[in-house]
Coordinates of N, CA and C in Angstrom, one line a residue:
Chain A
E577 N 0.9 -1.2 0.0 CA 0.0 0.0 0.0 C 0.9 1.2 0.0
P578 N 0.7 2.2 -0.9 CA 1.5 3.4 -0.9 C 1.2 4.2 0.3
E579 N 2.2 5.0 0.7 CA 2.0 5.8 1.9 C 2.7 7.1 1.8
V580 N 2.2 8.1 2.5 CA 2.8 9.4 2.6 C 3.8 9.4 3.8
T581 N 5.0 9.8 3.7 CA 5.9 9.8 4.8 C 6.2 11.3 5.2
Q582 N 6.6 11.5 6.5 CA 6.9 12.8 7.0 C 8.1 12.7 7.9
T583 N 9.0 13.7 7.8 CA 10.2 13.8 8.6 C 10.4 15.2 9.1
P584 N 10.9 15.4 10.3 CA 11.1 14.4 11.3 C 9.8 14.0 12.0
S585 N 9.8 13.0 12.8 CA 8.5 12.6 13.5 C 8.3 13.6 14.7
H586 N 9.4 14.1 15.2 CA 9.2 15.1 16.3 C 10.3 16.1 16.2
Q587 N 10.0 17.4 16.2 CA 10.9 18.5 16.1 C 10.7 19.5 17.3
V588 N 11.8 19.7 17.9 CA 11.8 20.7 19.0 C 12.6 21.9 18.6
T589 N 12.0 23.1 18.7 CA 12.7 24.3 18.3 C 12.5 25.4 19.3
Q590 N 13.3 26.4 19.3 CA 13.1 27.6 20.1 C 12.3 28.6 19.4
M591 N 11.6 29.4 20.2 CA 10.7 30.4 19.7 C 11.6 31.4 18.8
G592 N 11.0 31.8 17.7 CA 11.8 32.7 16.8 C 12.6 32.0 15.7
Q593 N 12.8 30.7 15.9 CA 13.6 29.9 14.9 C 12.8 29.5 13.7
E594 N 13.4 29.3 12.6 CA 12.8 28.8 11.4 C 12.8 27.2 11.5
V595 N 11.7 26.6 11.0 CA 11.6 25.2 10.9 C 11.1 24.8 9.5
I596 N 11.6 23.7 9.0 CA 11.0 23.1 7.8 C 10.6 21.7 8.1
L597 N 9.3 21.5 7.8 CA 8.7 20.2 7.9 C 8.7 19.5 6.5
R598 N 9.1 18.3 6.5 CA 9.2 17.6 5.2 C 8.2 16.5 5.0
C599 N 7.7 16.4 3.8 CA 6.8 15.3 3.4 C 7.2 14.7 2.1
V600 N 7.0 13.4 2.0 CA 7.2 12.8 0.7 C 5.8 12.2 0.3
P601 N 5.1 12.9 -0.6 CA 3.8 12.4 -1.0 C 3.9 11.1 -1.8
I602 N 2.8 10.5 -2.1 CA 2.7 9.3 -2.9 C 3.1 9.7 -4.3
S603 N 4.0 9.0 -4.9 CA 4.4 9.3 -6.3 C 3.2 9.3 -7.2
N604 N 3.2 10.1 -8.2 CA 2.2 10.4 -9.2 C 0.9 11.1 -8.6
H605 N 0.9 11.4 -7.3 CA -0.1 12.3 -6.8 C 0.1 13.8 -7.2
L606 N -1.0 14.5 -7.4 CA -0.9 15.8 -7.9 C -1.3 16.9 -6.9
Y607 N -2.1 16.5 -5.9 CA -2.6 17.5 -5.0 C -2.0 17.3 -3.6
F608 N -1.6 18.3 -3.0 CA -0.9 18.2 -1.7 C -1.5 19.2 -0.7
Y609 N -1.4 18.8 0.6 CA -2.1 19.5 1.6 C -1.3 19.5 2.9
W610 N -1.4 20.6 3.7 CA -0.9 20.6 5.1 C -2.1 20.9 6.0
Y611 N -2.1 20.1 7.1 CA -3.1 20.4 8.2 C -2.3 20.4 9.5
R612 N -2.9 21.0 10.5 CA -2.3 20.9 11.8 C -3.4 20.6 12.8
Q613 N -2.9 20.1 13.9 CA -3.8 19.7 15.1 C -3.1 20.1 16.4
I614 N -3.6 21.2 16.9 CA -3.1 21.6 18.3 C -3.6 20.6 19.3
L615 N -2.8 20.3 20.3 CA -3.2 19.2 21.2 C -4.6 19.5 21.8
G616 N -5.4 18.5 21.7 CA -6.7 18.5 22.2 C -7.8 19.3 21.4
Q617 N -7.3 19.7 20.2 CA -8.2 20.4 19.3 C -8.4 19.7 18.0
K618 N -9.3 20.2 17.1 CA -9.6 19.6 15.9 C -8.5 19.8 14.9
V619 N -8.5 18.9 13.9 CA -7.6 19.0 12.8 C -8.0 20.2 11.9
E620 N -7.1 21.1 11.6 CA -7.4 22.3 10.8 C -6.6 22.3 9.5
F621 N -7.3 22.7 8.5 CA -6.7 22.9 7.2 C -5.7 24.1 7.2
L622 N -4.6 24.0 6.6 CA -3.7 25.1 6.4 C -3.6 25.5 4.9
V623 N -3.3 24.6 4.0 CA -3.0 25.0 2.7 C -3.1 23.8 1.7
S624 N -3.5 24.1 0.5 CA -3.5 23.1 -0.5 C -2.6 23.6 -1.7
F625 N -2.0 22.7 -2.4 CA -1.0 23.0 -3.4 C -1.2 22.1 -4.6
Y626 N -1.3 22.7 -5.8 CA -1.5 22.0 -7.0 C -0.8 22.7 -8.2
N627 N -0.1 22.0 -9.0 CA 0.5 22.6 -10.2 C 1.5 23.7 -9.8
N628 N 2.2 23.4 -8.8 CA 3.3 24.3 -8.3 C 2.8 25.6 -7.8
E629 N 1.5 25.7 -7.3 CA 1.1 26.9 -6.7 C 0.0 26.6 -5.7
I630 N -0.1 27.5 -4.7 CA -1.1 27.4 -3.7 C -2.5 27.5 -4.3
S631 N -3.4 26.5 -4.1 CA -4.7 26.6 -4.6 C -5.7 27.1 -3.6
E632 N -5.5 26.9 -2.3 CA -6.3 27.4 -1.3 C -5.5 27.5 0.0
K633 N -5.8 28.5 0.8 CA -5.2 28.6 2.1 C -6.2 29.1 3.2
S634 N -5.9 28.7 4.4 CA -6.8 29.2 5.5 C -6.3 30.5 6.1
E635 N -7.1 31.0 7.0 CA -6.6 32.3 7.6 C -5.4 32.0 8.6
I636 N -5.2 30.8 8.9 CA -4.1 30.4 9.8 C -2.8 30.6 9.0
F637 N -2.8 30.3 7.7 CA -1.7 30.3 6.8 C -1.3 31.7 6.5
D638 N -0.6 32.4 7.4 CA -0.2 33.8 7.2 C 1.2 33.9 6.6
D639 N 1.8 35.1 6.7 CA 3.0 35.3 6.0 C 4.2 34.6 6.6
Q640 N 4.1 34.0 7.8 CA 5.2 33.3 8.4 C 5.2 31.9 7.8
F641 N 4.2 31.4 7.1 CA 4.2 30.1 6.5 C 4.5 30.2 5.1
S642 N 5.1 29.1 4.6 CA 5.3 29.0 3.1 C 5.4 27.5 2.8
V643 N 5.1 27.2 1.5 CA 5.2 25.8 1.1 C 5.9 25.7 -0.2
E644 N 6.5 24.6 -0.4 CA 7.4 24.4 -1.6 C 7.4 23.0 -2.0
R645 N 7.6 22.8 -3.3 CA 7.8 21.4 -3.8 C 9.2 21.5 -4.5
P646 N 10.3 21.4 -3.8 CA 11.6 21.8 -4.4 C 12.1 20.9 -5.4
D647 N 11.8 19.6 -5.4 CA 12.5 18.7 -6.3 C 11.6 17.7 -6.9
G648 N 10.3 17.9 -7.0 CA 9.4 17.0 -7.6 C 9.0 15.8 -6.8
S649 N 9.6 15.6 -5.6 CA 9.2 14.5 -4.7 C 8.9 15.0 -3.3
N650 N 9.6 15.9 -2.8 CA 9.3 16.4 -1.5 C 8.3 17.6 -1.5
F651 N 7.6 17.7 -0.4 CA 6.7 18.8 -0.2 C 6.9 19.4 1.2
T652 N 7.3 20.7 1.2 CA 7.8 21.2 2.5 C 6.9 22.3 3.0
L653 N 6.8 22.4 4.4 CA 6.2 23.5 5.0 C 7.2 24.2 5.9
K654 N 7.4 25.5 5.6 CA 8.3 26.3 6.3 C 7.6 27.3 7.3
I655 N 8.0 27.3 8.5 CA 7.5 28.3 9.4 C 8.7 29.2 9.7
R656 N 8.6 30.5 9.4 CA 9.8 31.4 9.4 C 10.3 31.7 10.8
S657 N 9.4 32.1 11.7 CA 9.7 32.6 13.0 C 8.7 32.0 13.9
T658 N 9.1 30.8 14.5 CA 8.1 30.1 15.3 C 7.6 30.8 16.5
K659 N 6.4 30.5 16.9 CA 5.8 31.0 18.1 C 5.4 29.9 19.0
L660 N 5.1 30.1 20.2 CA 4.7 29.0 21.1 C 3.4 28.4 20.6
E661 N 2.5 29.2 20.1 CA 1.2 28.7 19.6 C 1.3 27.9 18.3
D662 N 2.5 27.8 17.7 CA 2.7 26.9 16.5 C 2.9 25.5 16.9
S663 N 3.1 25.2 18.2 CA 3.2 23.9 18.7 C 2.0 23.1 18.4
A664 N 2.2 22.0 17.6 CA 1.1 21.2 17.1 C 1.6 20.0 16.4
M665 N 0.7 19.1 16.0 CA 1.0 18.0 15.1 C 0.7 18.5 13.7
Y666 N 1.6 18.4 12.8 CA 1.4 18.8 11.4 C 1.3 17.6 10.5
F667 N 0.2 17.5 9.8 CA -0.1 16.4 8.9 C 0.0 16.9 7.4
C668 N 0.7 16.1 6.6 CA 0.8 16.3 5.2 C -0.2 15.3 4.6
A669 N -0.8 15.6 3.5 CA -1.7 14.7 2.7 C -1.5 14.9 1.3
S670 N -1.8 13.8 0.5 CA -1.7 13.9 -0.9 C -2.9 13.2 -1.6
K671 N -3.2 13.6 -2.8 CA -4.3 12.9 -3.5 C -3.9 12.8 -5.0
G672 N -4.3 11.7 -5.5 CA -4.1 11.5 -7.0 C -5.4 11.7 -7.7
T673 N -5.6 10.9 -8.7 CA -6.8 11.1 -9.5 C -8.0 10.4 -8.8
Y674 N -7.7 9.4 -7.9 CA -8.8 8.8 -7.2 C -9.2 9.8 -6.0
V675 N -10.3 9.5 -5.4 CA -10.9 10.4 -4.5 C -10.2 10.5 -3.1
L676 N -9.5 9.4 -2.8 CA -9.0 9.3 -1.4 C -7.8 10.3 -1.2
Q677 N -7.9 10.9 0.0 CA -6.8 11.8 0.4 C -6.0 11.0 1.4
Y678 N -4.7 10.8 1.1 CA -3.9 10.0 2.0 C -3.1 10.9 2.9
F679 N -3.2 10.5 4.2 CA -2.5 11.4 5.3 C -1.2 10.7 5.7
G680 N -0.2 11.5 6.0 CA 1.0 11.0 6.6 C 0.9 10.9 8.1
P681 N 1.9 10.3 8.7 CA 1.8 10.0 10.2 C 2.0 11.3 11.1
G682 N 2.4 12.4 10.5 CA 2.5 13.6 11.2 C 3.9 13.9 11.7
T683 N 4.1 15.2 11.9 CA 5.3 15.7 12.6 C 4.9 16.5 13.8
R684 N 5.3 16.1 15.0 CA 5.0 16.8 16.2 C 6.0 18.0 16.4
L685 N 5.5 19.2 16.3 CA 6.4 20.4 16.5 C 6.2 20.9 17.9
T686 N 7.3 21.0 18.6 CA 7.2 21.6 20.0 C 8.1 22.9 19.9
V687 N 7.5 24.0 20.2 CA 8.2 25.3 20.3 C 8.4 25.7 21.8
T688 N 9.6 25.9 22.2 CA 9.9 26.2 23.6 C 10.4 27.7 23.7
Chain B
K230 N -19.6 28.6 4.9 CA -18.4 27.9 5.4 C -18.9 26.6 6.0
Q231 N -18.2 25.5 5.6 CA -18.6 24.2 6.1 C -18.2 24.0 7.6
E232 N -19.1 23.5 8.4 CA -18.8 23.2 9.8 C -19.3 21.8 10.1
V233 N -18.4 21.1 10.8 CA -18.7 19.7 11.1 C -18.8 19.5 12.6
T234 N -19.8 18.8 13.1 CA -20.0 18.6 14.5 C -20.2 17.1 14.8
Q235 N -19.5 16.6 15.8 CA -19.6 15.2 16.2 C -20.2 15.1 17.6
I236 N -21.2 14.2 17.7 CA -21.8 14.0 19.0 C -21.9 12.4 19.2
P237 N -21.6 11.9 20.4 CA -21.2 12.7 21.6 C -19.7 13.0 21.5
A238 N -19.2 13.8 22.4 CA -17.8 14.1 22.5 C -17.0 12.9 23.0
A239 N -17.6 12.2 23.9 CA -17.0 11.0 24.5 C -18.1 10.0 24.8
L240 N -17.6 8.7 24.7 CA -18.6 7.6 24.9 C -17.8 6.4 25.5
S241 N -18.4 5.9 26.5 CA -17.8 4.7 27.2 C -18.8 3.6 27.2
V242 N -18.4 2.4 26.7 CA -19.3 1.3 26.6 C -18.6 0.0 27.1
P243 N -19.4 -1.0 27.5 CA -18.8 -2.3 27.8 C -18.5 -3.0 26.6
E244 N -17.5 -3.9 26.6 CA -17.1 -4.7 25.5 C -18.3 -5.5 25.0
G245 N -18.4 -5.6 23.6 CA -19.5 -6.4 23.0 C -20.7 -5.6 22.6
E246 N -20.8 -4.3 23.1 CA -21.9 -3.5 22.7 C -21.8 -3.0 21.3
N247 N -22.9 -2.8 20.6 CA -23.0 -2.1 19.3 C -23.2 -0.6 19.6
L248 N -22.5 0.2 18.8 CA -22.6 1.7 19.1 C -22.7 2.5 17.8
V249 N -23.2 3.7 18.0 CA -23.3 4.6 16.9 C -22.7 5.9 17.2
L250 N -21.8 6.4 16.3 CA -21.2 7.7 16.4 C -21.9 8.6 15.4
N251 N -22.1 9.9 15.7 CA -22.8 10.8 14.8 C -21.9 11.9 14.3
C252 N -22.2 12.3 13.1 CA -21.5 13.4 12.5 C -22.5 14.3 11.7
S253 N -22.5 15.6 11.9 CA -23.4 16.4 11.1 C -22.6 17.5 10.5
F254 N -23.0 18.0 9.3 CA -22.3 19.0 8.6 C -23.3 20.1 8.1
T255 N -22.9 21.3 8.0 CA -23.9 22.4 7.7 C -24.1 22.6 6.2
D256 N -23.2 22.3 5.4 CA -23.3 22.5 3.9 C -23.5 21.1 3.3
S257 N -24.7 20.8 2.8 CA -25.0 19.5 2.3 C -24.4 19.2 0.9
A258 N -23.9 20.2 0.3 CA -23.3 20.0 -1.0 C -21.9 19.4 -0.9
I259 N -21.8 18.3 -0.3 CA -20.5 17.7 -0.1 C -20.1 16.8 -1.3
Y260 N -18.8 16.5 -1.4 CA -18.3 15.6 -2.5 C -18.1 14.2 -1.9
N261 N -17.6 14.2 -0.7 CA -17.5 12.9 0.1 C -17.3 13.2 1.5
L262 N -17.4 12.1 2.3 CA -17.2 12.1 3.7 C -16.4 10.9 4.1
Q263 N -15.4 11.2 5.0 CA -14.5 10.2 5.4 C -14.4 10.0 7.0
W264 N -14.4 8.8 7.4 CA -14.2 8.5 8.9 C -12.8 8.1 9.1
F265 N -12.2 8.6 10.2 CA -10.8 8.3 10.6 C -10.8 7.8 12.0
R266 N -9.8 7.1 12.3 CA -9.5 6.7 13.7 C -8.2 7.4 14.1
Q267 N -8.1 7.9 15.3 CA -6.9 8.5 15.8 C -6.6 8.0 17.2
D268 N -5.5 7.3 17.4 CA -5.0 6.9 18.7 C -4.2 8.1 19.3
P269 N -4.2 8.1 20.6 CA -3.5 9.3 21.3 C -2.1 9.6 20.8
G270 N -1.9 10.8 20.4 CA -0.6 11.2 19.9 C -0.2 10.7 18.6
K271 N -1.1 10.0 17.9 CA -0.8 9.4 16.6 C -1.4 10.0 15.4
G272 N -1.2 9.5 14.3 CA -1.7 10.0 13.1 C -3.2 9.6 12.8
L273 N -3.6 9.8 11.6 CA -5.0 9.5 11.2 C -5.0 8.2 10.3
T274 N -5.9 7.3 10.8 CA -6.1 6.1 10.0 C -7.4 6.1 9.3
S275 N -7.4 6.1 8.0 CA -8.7 6.1 7.3 C -9.5 4.8 7.5
L276 N -10.7 5.0 7.8 CA -11.6 3.8 8.0 C -12.5 3.6 6.9
L277 N -13.3 4.6 6.5 CA -14.3 4.5 5.5 C -14.4 5.8 4.8
L278 N -14.7 5.7 3.5 CA -15.0 6.9 2.7 C -16.3 6.7 2.0
I279 N -17.2 7.7 2.0 CA -18.5 7.6 1.3 C -18.6 8.7 0.3
Q280 N -18.8 8.4 -0.9 CA -19.0 9.4 -1.9 C -20.4 10.0 -1.7
S281 N -20.6 11.2 -2.3 CA -21.9 11.9 -2.1 C -23.1 11.1 -2.7
S282 N -22.8 10.3 -3.7 CA -23.8 9.5 -4.4 C -24.1 8.2 -3.6
Q283 N -23.4 7.9 -2.6 CA -23.5 6.6 -1.9 C -24.3 6.8 -0.6
R284 N -25.0 5.7 -0.1 CA -25.7 5.8 1.1 C -25.0 5.2 2.3
E285 N -24.1 4.2 1.9 CA -23.4 3.6 3.0 C -22.2 2.8 2.5
Q286 N -21.3 2.6 3.4 CA -20.1 1.8 3.1 C -19.8 0.9 4.3
T287 N -19.3 -0.3 4.1 CA -19.0 -1.3 5.1 C -17.6 -1.8 5.0
S288 N -17.0 -2.0 6.2 CA -15.7 -2.6 6.3 C -15.6 -3.4 7.6
G289 N -15.7 -4.7 7.5 CA -15.7 -5.5 8.7 C -16.8 -5.2 9.6
R290 N -16.5 -4.8 10.9 CA -17.5 -4.5 11.9 C -18.0 -3.0 11.8
L291 N -17.5 -2.3 10.8 CA -17.8 -0.9 10.7 C -18.8 -0.7 9.5
N292 N -19.8 0.2 9.8 CA -20.7 0.6 8.7 C -20.9 2.1 8.9
A293 N -20.7 2.8 7.8 CA -20.9 4.2 7.8 C -22.1 4.5 6.8
S294 N -23.0 5.4 7.3 CA -24.1 5.8 6.4 C -24.0 7.3 6.2
L295 N -24.7 7.7 5.1 CA -24.7 9.1 4.7 C -26.1 9.5 4.3
D296 N -26.6 10.6 4.9 CA -27.8 11.2 4.5 C -27.5 12.6 4.1
K297 N -27.1 12.9 2.9 CA -26.6 14.2 2.5 C -27.7 15.3 2.7
S298 N -28.9 15.0 2.4 CA -29.9 16.0 2.4 C -30.1 16.5 3.8
S299 N -29.9 15.7 4.8 CA -30.1 16.1 6.2 C -28.8 16.5 6.8
G300 N -27.7 16.3 6.1 CA -26.4 16.7 6.6 C -25.9 15.9 7.7
R301 N -26.1 14.5 7.6 CA -25.7 13.6 8.7 C -25.0 12.4 8.2
S302 N -24.1 11.9 9.0 CA -23.5 10.6 8.8 C -23.4 9.9 10.1
T303 N -23.5 8.6 10.1 CA -23.3 7.8 11.3 C -22.2 6.7 11.0
L304 N -21.5 6.4 12.1 CA -20.6 5.3 12.0 C -21.0 4.3 13.1
Y305 N -21.4 3.1 12.6 CA -21.9 2.0 13.4 C -20.7 1.1 13.6
I306 N -20.5 0.8 14.9 CA -19.5 -0.2 15.3 C -20.2 -1.4 15.9
A307 N -20.0 -2.6 15.3 CA -20.7 -3.8 15.9 C -19.7 -4.5 16.8
A308 N -20.3 -5.1 17.9 CA -19.5 -5.9 18.8 C -18.2 -5.3 19.2
S309 N -18.3 -4.2 19.9 CA -17.1 -3.4 20.2 C -16.1 -4.2 21.0
Q310 N -14.8 -3.8 20.8 CA -13.7 -4.5 21.5 C -12.8 -3.4 22.2
P311 N -12.1 -3.8 23.2 CA -11.2 -2.8 23.8 C -10.2 -2.1 22.8
G312 N -9.8 -2.9 21.8 CA -9.0 -2.3 20.8 C -9.6 -1.3 19.9
D313 N -10.9 -1.1 20.0 CA -11.6 0.0 19.3 C -11.5 1.3 20.0
S314 N -10.9 1.3 21.2 CA -10.8 2.6 22.0 C -9.9 3.5 21.2
A315 N -10.4 4.7 20.9 CA -9.7 5.7 20.1 C -10.6 6.9 20.0
T316 N -10.1 7.9 19.3 CA -10.9 9.0 18.9 C -11.3 8.8 17.4
Y317 N -12.5 9.0 17.1 CA -13.1 8.8 15.8 C -13.4 10.2 15.2
L318 N -12.8 10.5 14.0 CA -13.0 11.8 13.4 C -13.8 11.6 12.1
C319 N -14.6 12.6 11.9 CA -15.4 12.7 10.6 C -14.8 13.9 9.8
A320 N -14.7 13.7 8.5 CA -14.2 14.8 7.7 C -15.0 14.9 6.4
V321 N -15.3 16.1 6.0 CA -16.0 16.2 4.7 C -15.2 17.0 3.7
R322 N -15.4 16.8 2.5 CA -14.8 17.6 1.4 C -16.0 18.0 0.5
N323 N -15.9 19.3 0.1 CA -16.9 19.9 -0.8 C -16.6 19.7 -2.2
T324 N -15.3 19.5 -2.5 CA -15.0 19.3 -3.9 C -13.9 18.2 -4.0
N325 N -13.7 17.6 -5.2 CA -12.8 16.5 -5.3 C -11.4 16.8 -4.8
A326 N -10.9 17.9 -5.1 CA -9.5 18.2 -4.7 C -9.4 19.2 -3.6
G327 N -10.6 19.5 -3.0 CA -10.6 20.5 -2.0 C -10.2 20.0 -0.6
K328 N -10.2 21.0 0.3 CA -9.7 20.6 1.7 C -10.7 19.8 2.4
S329 N -10.2 19.0 3.4 CA -11.1 18.3 4.3 C -11.4 19.2 5.5
T330 N -12.7 19.2 5.9 CA -13.1 19.9 7.1 C -13.4 18.9 8.2
F331 N -12.8 18.9 9.3 CA -12.9 17.9 10.3 C -13.8 18.3 11.5
G332 N -14.4 17.3 12.1 CA -15.1 17.5 13.3 C -14.2 17.4 14.5
D333 N -14.7 17.6 15.7 CA -13.9 17.6 16.9 C -13.5 16.1 17.3
G334 N -14.4 15.2 16.8 CA -14.1 13.8 17.2 C -15.0 13.3 18.3
T335 N -15.1 12.0 18.4 CA -15.7 11.3 19.5 C -14.7 10.4 20.1
T336 N -14.4 10.5 21.4 CA -13.5 9.6 22.0 C -14.2 8.5 22.6
L337 N -13.9 7.3 22.1 CA -14.5 6.1 22.5 C -13.7 5.3 23.4
T338 N -14.3 4.8 24.5 CA -13.6 3.9 25.4 C -14.4 2.6 25.5
V339 N -13.8 1.5 25.2 CA -14.5 0.2 25.3 C -13.9 -0.5 26.5
K340 N -14.7 -0.8 27.5 CA -14.2 -1.4 28.8 C -14.3 -2.9 28.7
P341 N -13.2 -3.6 29.1 CA -13.2 -5.1 29.0 C -14.3 -5.7 30.0

């Protein structure tokens, strides 16, 4: 069964530092997504990406966030200057021509 | 704006009981609805996906139904087991490639 992978599984960073969360979507998938889940809260949509550009973003996805597909296989989420409230589990997802959206295992980001 | 609600927030049952989890959504023009399982601190495991044209889907002891016109879905779990203890999330998509909107989840505890 194909799967989405994410690295690292856990990232600890200091407030104000930049972090890059990495995802390897399923090959031949065309649609990519980032979601986050703050501890004890619901999973929230951040951004979707298709054809090398952002197709939709939420109000959470402000100027401190950016996404990139640098090499045709990885899909990254960058947070420029982390805040305490960015601590959350970040999930990457991808979708191909079929309807199912496949989710990765998540990266737990802890900002201290 | 699509909103998803899950009732109850928590449920505790003795082993062997059949149970129903509820999900409601405000915008009935959905493309599909997906049920996930999430263990504490872990990722999202897809359980069942129902397309808007379908009324139900079954996988083993799980049965999900969809009533699009009333904005409701139910997840039926037969003969519950302690291993079913987890949080169950419902998510809807309004378009094929669009974002998923999640509910808060129902935390299920099955007592031996």
